[in-house]
XYZ file of C-alpha atoms in Angstrom:
418
model
C -28.834 4.248 -10.089
C -31.719 3.870 -7.826
C -33.585 6.355 -6.158
C -31.971 5.192 -2.615
C -28.644 5.542 -4.024
C -28.975 8.946 -5.718
C -29.863 10.345 -2.101
C -27.342 12.780 -0.859
C -25.903 11.251 2.499
C -24.881 13.909 5.379
C -22.730 12.744 8.215
C -23.003 15.131 11.161
C -21.664 15.653 14.942
C -18.142 13.846 14.242
C -15.019 14.732 14.960
C -13.074 14.923 11.497
C -9.727 14.705 10.498
C -9.217 15.367 6.856
C -5.701 13.786 6.373
C -4.053 17.180 5.253
C -2.568 17.420 8.625
C -4.669 20.267 9.838
C -6.303 20.465 13.045
C -9.785 18.444 13.336
C -12.795 19.918 12.869
C -15.309 19.227 16.076
C -19.067 18.546 15.352
C -17.986 18.466 11.376
C -20.416 18.034 8.628
C -19.527 16.020 5.296
C -22.054 15.735 2.534
C -21.814 13.306 0.108
C -23.319 13.423 -3.515
C -23.094 11.186 -6.061
C -20.180 9.255 -4.594
C -18.047 12.459 -3.994
C -17.822 14.523 -1.204
C -19.605 17.743 -1.910
C -19.194 20.120 1.664
C -17.392 19.725 4.403
C -16.506 21.706 7.777
C -17.824 23.025 10.574
C -21.695 22.298 11.396
C -22.473 26.226 11.184
C -20.750 26.370 8.017
C -22.244 23.471 5.950
C -25.751 23.600 4.478
C -27.784 20.434 4.723
C -29.819 19.586 1.601
C -33.492 18.946 2.049
C -33.531 15.522 0.523
C -30.465 14.118 2.278
C -30.109 11.001 4.256
C -28.664 12.373 7.857
C -26.418 10.114 9.831
C -25.613 11.315 13.317
C -21.901 10.120 14.194
C -21.306 12.260 17.501
C -18.646 11.046 19.889
C -17.143 9.633 16.638
C -14.136 10.243 14.552
C -14.478 10.763 10.882
C -11.560 9.984 8.883
C -10.168 9.679 4.968
C -10.310 5.843 3.939
C -6.979 4.411 4.786
C -4.427 3.473 2.388
C -1.915 0.652 2.440
C 0.942 1.367 -0.377
C 2.480 -1.984 -0.187
C 0.622 -5.380 -0.062
C 0.780 -8.608 -1.670
C -2.674 -10.216 -2.456
C -0.737 -13.626 -2.830
C -3.538 -15.613 -1.269
C -0.768 -17.701 0.614
C -0.992 -19.376 4.134
C 2.603 -19.195 5.194
C 5.929 -17.104 5.254
C 7.321 -20.430 3.994
C 8.258 -19.840 0.089
C 8.123 -23.533 -0.780
C 4.179 -23.388 -0.234
C 3.917 -20.177 -2.948
C 5.087 -22.479 -5.333
C 3.241 -25.776 -4.234
C -0.441 -23.956 -3.766
C -2.914 -24.337 -6.636
C -3.157 -20.876 -7.888
C -7.133 -20.887 -8.323
C -7.417 -21.575 -4.548
C -5.018 -18.756 -4.013
C -7.073 -16.424 -6.262
C -10.004 -17.109 -4.019
C -7.928 -16.525 -1.042
C -6.891 -13.296 -2.366
C -10.369 -12.097 -2.978
C -11.236 -12.530 0.673
C -8.202 -10.723 1.957
C -9.204 -7.804 -0.344
C -12.326 -7.518 1.748
C -10.276 -7.999 4.987
C -8.525 -4.837 3.891
C -11.793 -2.923 2.972
C -13.709 -3.930 6.501
C -10.374 -2.751 8.239
C -10.797 0.663 6.646
C -8.224 0.412 3.829
C -10.352 1.598 1.032
C -7.392 1.690 -1.455
C -4.491 -0.726 -1.417
C -1.617 -0.986 -3.807
C -0.754 -4.401 -4.477
C 3.176 -4.237 -5.030
C 3.617 -7.588 -6.924
C 1.613 -10.304 -8.401
C -0.698 -11.414 -11.085
C -3.720 -12.257 -8.689
C -4.356 -8.749 -7.944
C -5.237 -7.574 -11.385
C -7.699 -10.834 -11.229
C -9.155 -9.432 -8.060
C -9.540 -5.898 -8.808
C -11.482 -6.937 -11.799
C -13.931 -8.900 -10.019
C -14.425 -5.964 -7.636
C -15.263 -3.563 -10.080
C -17.388 -5.600 -12.149
C -19.508 -6.389 -8.582
C -18.713 -9.917 -8.099
C -16.217 -9.121 -5.052
C -16.091 -6.832 -2.366
C -12.856 -5.199 -1.638
C -11.255 -1.798 -1.840
C -9.430 0.301 -4.920
C -6.574 -1.829 -5.923
C -3.597 0.122 -7.706
C -2.143 -3.204 -9.221
C 1.692 -3.655 -10.249
C 1.516 -7.142 -11.992
C 4.528 -9.314 -11.962
C 7.282 -7.771 -10.321
C 10.605 -7.581 -12.746
C 13.458 -9.473 -11.568
C 16.799 -10.259 -13.084
C 17.838 -14.104 -13.300
C 19.415 -14.588 -9.966
C 17.807 -11.439 -8.296
C 15.519 -11.181 -5.578
C 12.384 -12.325 -6.993
C 14.133 -15.577 -8.877
C 13.332 -18.028 -6.106
C 16.981 -19.406 -6.246
C 16.146 -22.577 -4.338
C 13.361 -23.951 -7.137
C 13.969 -24.530 -10.955
C 13.824 -21.535 -12.897
C 10.871 -22.358 -14.541
C 8.850 -22.944 -11.144
C 8.859 -19.254 -10.686
C 6.020 -18.983 -13.491
C 3.424 -20.578 -11.115
C 3.724 -18.354 -8.394
C 2.933 -15.580 -10.708
C 4.887 -13.257 -8.600
C 7.509 -12.077 -10.490
C 8.911 -12.296 -14.099
C 12.620 -12.767 -14.652
C 13.820 -10.562 -17.347
C 17.408 -10.001 -18.556
C 18.643 -7.266 -20.877
C 17.094 -4.263 -22.217
C 14.707 -6.096 -24.965
C 13.484 -8.526 -22.636
C 13.225 -6.031 -19.756
C 10.917 -3.797 -22.041
C 8.798 -7.042 -23.115
C 8.186 -8.025 -19.598
C 6.869 -4.366 -18.764
C 4.785 -4.396 -21.521
C 3.212 -7.712 -20.683
C 2.065 -6.072 -17.254
C 0.643 -3.406 -18.814
C -1.346 -5.582 -21.223
C -2.562 -7.750 -18.724
C -3.739 -4.437 -16.863
C -1.278 -3.085 -14.336
C -1.680 0.074 -13.094
C 1.822 0.830 -11.683
C 4.650 -1.170 -12.683
C 7.502 -2.278 -10.481
C 11.170 -3.608 -10.329
C 13.657 -5.308 -7.979
C 17.100 -2.920 -7.949
C 18.757 -4.730 -5.184
C 18.560 -7.816 -3.364
C 16.659 -8.275 0.001
C 15.663 -10.030 2.958
C 13.605 -13.250 1.878
C 16.246 -13.960 -1.665
C 18.410 -16.983 -0.563
C 21.522 -16.177 -2.492
C 21.675 -12.246 -2.245
C 22.117 -9.494 0.389
C 20.041 -6.472 0.808
C 22.764 -4.353 -0.590
C 23.547 -6.185 -3.671
C 22.736 -4.119 -6.476
C 20.776 -5.541 -9.269
C 20.226 -4.456 -12.794
C 21.984 -1.965 -15.103
C 21.288 1.477 -15.544
C 20.310 0.986 -19.157
C 17.970 -1.992 -17.874
C 16.131 0.412 -15.440
C 15.755 3.115 -17.777
C 14.161 1.073 -20.490
C 11.893 -0.052 -17.573
C 10.921 3.623 -16.835
C 10.388 4.448 -20.401
C 8.166 2.135 -21.074
C 6.275 2.989 -17.946
C 6.248 6.827 -18.947
C 4.972 5.557 -22.399
C 1.866 4.126 -21.149
C 1.653 6.977 -18.426
C 1.743 4.701 -15.427
C 3.990 5.197 -12.247
C 6.959 3.275 -11.603
C 8.432 1.903 -8.240
C 11.337 -0.368 -7.365
C 12.056 -2.639 -4.133
C 15.115 -1.408 -3.200
C 17.476 -1.739 0.025
C 20.972 -0.980 -0.518
C 22.070 2.667 -1.412
C 23.666 2.138 -4.743
C 20.435 0.108 -5.970
C 18.484 3.136 -4.491
C 20.469 5.775 -6.314
C 20.554 3.779 -9.540
C 16.625 3.892 -9.505
C 16.185 7.142 -8.616
C 18.722 8.347 -11.098
C 17.069 6.350 -13.873
C 13.393 8.190 -12.705
C 11.864 5.352 -10.843
C 8.790 7.377 -9.068
C 8.946 5.542 -5.705
C 11.233 3.722 -3.535
C 10.022 0.714 -1.442
C 11.921 0.212 1.809
C 15.107 2.464 1.544
C 16.651 0.548 4.223
C 20.060 2.234 3.560
C 19.687 5.828 2.635
C 22.540 8.059 2.651
C 22.813 11.964 2.579
C 23.028 11.976 -1.215
C 20.438 9.627 -2.023
C 18.061 11.454 0.286
C 19.049 14.895 -1.559
C 18.249 13.033 -4.958
C 15.071 11.865 -3.813
C 13.936 15.315 -2.621
C 15.584 17.150 -5.875
C 13.493 14.460 -8.269
C 10.201 14.165 -6.038
C 10.570 10.379 -5.538
C 8.397 9.129 -2.986
C 9.200 6.392 -0.210
C 7.156 3.687 1.553
C 8.541 1.960 4.149
C 7.439 -1.283 5.488
C 8.375 -2.395 8.983
C 5.371 -4.327 9.747
C 6.904 -7.398 7.491
C 10.320 -7.272 8.996
C 8.584 -7.568 12.267
C 6.562 -10.484 11.523
C 9.375 -12.379 9.869
C 11.761 -11.705 12.481
C 8.964 -12.821 15.329
C 7.531 -15.989 13.219
C 9.979 -16.448 10.715
C 11.660 -19.618 12.175
C 8.713 -21.531 13.270
C 7.215 -20.550 9.577
C 9.977 -22.533 7.891
C 11.505 -19.278 6.591
C 15.140 -19.776 5.966
C 17.542 -19.080 8.585
C 19.409 -16.593 6.356
C 16.637 -14.453 5.929
C 15.384 -14.182 9.479
C 18.944 -13.297 10.361
C 18.858 -10.521 7.311
C 15.266 -9.150 8.624
C 17.259 -8.676 12.112
C 20.188 -7.065 10.754
C 18.246 -4.340 8.747
C 15.563 -3.353 10.872
C 17.476 -0.586 12.880
C 19.156 0.760 9.501
C 15.286 0.906 8.217
C 14.311 2.921 11.072
C 17.296 5.310 10.949
C 16.967 5.858 7.177
C 12.986 6.571 7.269
C 13.637 9.216 10.192
C 16.332 10.976 7.818
C 14.370 10.748 5.034
C 11.272 12.624 6.998
C 13.502 15.054 8.187
C 14.806 15.816 4.846
C 11.549 16.175 3.420
C 10.806 13.071 1.475
C 7.426 12.357 1.016
C 6.733 9.127 2.949
C 3.860 6.921 2.359
C 2.730 3.875 4.445
C 2.851 0.197 3.239
C 3.084 -3.081 5.436
C 4.417 -5.076 2.764
C 1.805 -7.854 4.035
C 1.889 -11.096 2.302
C -1.478 -12.313 3.027
C -0.298 -15.252 5.477
C -1.464 -15.499 9.218
C 1.388 -13.938 10.413
C 1.378 -10.883 8.174
C -2.216 -11.074 7.485
C -4.604 -8.497 5.311
C -6.895 -6.674 7.843
C -4.140 -5.654 10.463
C -2.731 -3.155 7.881
C -3.058 -0.484 10.841
C 0.076 -2.322 12.522
C 2.179 -0.064 10.309
C 0.371 3.084 11.761
C 1.187 1.869 15.200
C 4.540 1.145 14.337
C 5.098 4.647 12.930
C 4.043 6.178 16.265
C 5.765 3.697 18.620
C 8.897 2.804 16.814
C 9.839 5.839 14.877
C 8.268 8.674 17.027
C 5.962 10.272 14.422
C 2.864 11.866 16.371
C -0.611 9.995 15.533
C -1.692 12.675 12.741
C 1.695 12.514 11.209
C 1.130 8.664 10.897
C -2.398 9.298 9.539
C -0.935 11.668 6.967
C 1.143 8.866 5.942
C -1.416 6.814 5.486
C -3.572 8.962 3.647
C -2.418 12.098 1.781
C 1.016 10.901 1.281
C 0.062 7.391 -0.019
C -2.325 9.190 -2.886
C 0.642 11.312 -4.004
C 2.621 8.211 -4.090
C -0.147 6.414 -6.028
C -0.196 9.560 -8.288
C -4.334 9.636 -7.082
C -3.915 12.633 -5.151
C -6.763 14.412 -7.051
C -9.215 11.735 -6.545
C -8.334 10.289 -2.710
C -6.553 10.475 0.115
C -7.787 13.589 2.248
C -11.451 14.809 2.693
C -11.992 17.754 0.613
C -14.698 18.789 -2.008
C -14.595 17.032 -5.233
C -12.969 14.030 -4.233
C -14.249 10.529 -3.857
C -16.106 9.691 -0.937
C -13.854 7.188 0.650
C -13.762 7.553 4.668
C -14.024 5.512 7.843
C -16.015 6.192 10.858
C -14.184 5.231 14.232
C -15.076 4.725 17.657
C -12.770 6.693 19.782
C -9.898 9.337 18.898
C -6.779 7.743 17.091
C -4.898 11.166 17.725
C -5.289 10.167 21.310
C -4.670 6.504 20.503
C -3.683 5.379 17.554
C -4.186 1.759 18.112
C -7.935 2.151 17.827
C -7.223 1.900 14.016
C -6.366 -1.511 13.985
C -9.308 -2.835 16.312
C -11.912 -4.013 13.706
C -14.587 -3.653 16.262
C -13.975 0.320 16.702
C -14.131 0.310 13.002
C -17.907 1.666 12.996
C -18.422 2.254 9.733
C -16.356 2.372 5.903
C -17.424 4.294 3.140
C -16.397 3.716 -0.797
C -17.666 5.837 -3.503
C -19.904 7.413 -1.040
C -21.393 3.916 -0.037
C -21.371 2.330 3.095
C -19.587 -1.217 2.291
C -20.657 -4.826 3.371
C -18.864 -5.521 6.528
C -17.210 -8.777 7.313
C -18.299 -10.973 9.853
C -16.417 -11.463 12.817
């Protein structure tokens, strides 16, 4: 470590939102040493080290680095799934690396890639210093049954392998092997499809997929490896099956009933709704070549999705935040704060509640609550400095020009050119 890197950094004079839901601290001081937060609090309670580099952020807001708990670093250029098969994987990997930088540049210092092998490769490049990007929690390929949500029904079955997005597996032994393959490649978290969905041609969001034995085998392999699990689950029974089998997180959760919500609260199962991608499909799907049936499914689930989210929140389910953005121009990386705006404008959360979902709660979803998610002593110094007050106007968080500085591990990161 160079002498300059070893120098403590102190941010002074800003309004601080710590991610816990506590009232903001005005005229706050936060000290950073060796990549971690050393002290944080009001100016009259925090001492400034003599050798520190002091940065005046008066008039600005300091927040924890934001987290998107559901992205896909696919490196695609269209919502049309045929292009996902046709595009050259090496080119897609380069695009994915640039998309990762866009996430970081937008203030998202951590993302969970919820399916796709490219994220594992991009993560390696970031960690070795060959690329710039956020912390990535990678799922590897999502495990799908034949004719399931992850099976591209409109192409020969062997073409699925080319996308490096899903791993088709049927029966307990094959599901176990598929889970182990993702772990071998470096997955930090595993994911399975337990229902149909919007973009799959031959099923419905309510279609139940995988047997209980298959889901339990998936969970068991993850537990043996000490990693968390997630499921794409939209229909009630498929959600219930996953929760009963021990899956840690439910993605989407479109049709939640009272019984399932009670089970989630009892078992500590988290929920990551994903409204932004549905909006993108409804608005732009037809122009992009998305199947008409998929656009209609997206239209049909929107109101139920919001209603289920509200019920889960009211019942005490820990709810994170994820866009499910796919990297294409209609659901682009760098626009991840769209979901915060949707939480406020469509669901009715306060800006503070939306921020907590994108910080503390998402850290809980990822099992990283001891490292990131809130601005507290001992945690990684992942934070952003914003022009304006997101508690007065949440949309400032999706205005790149108002993201003044992004810190990851205590270092200001290089920004992308406009």
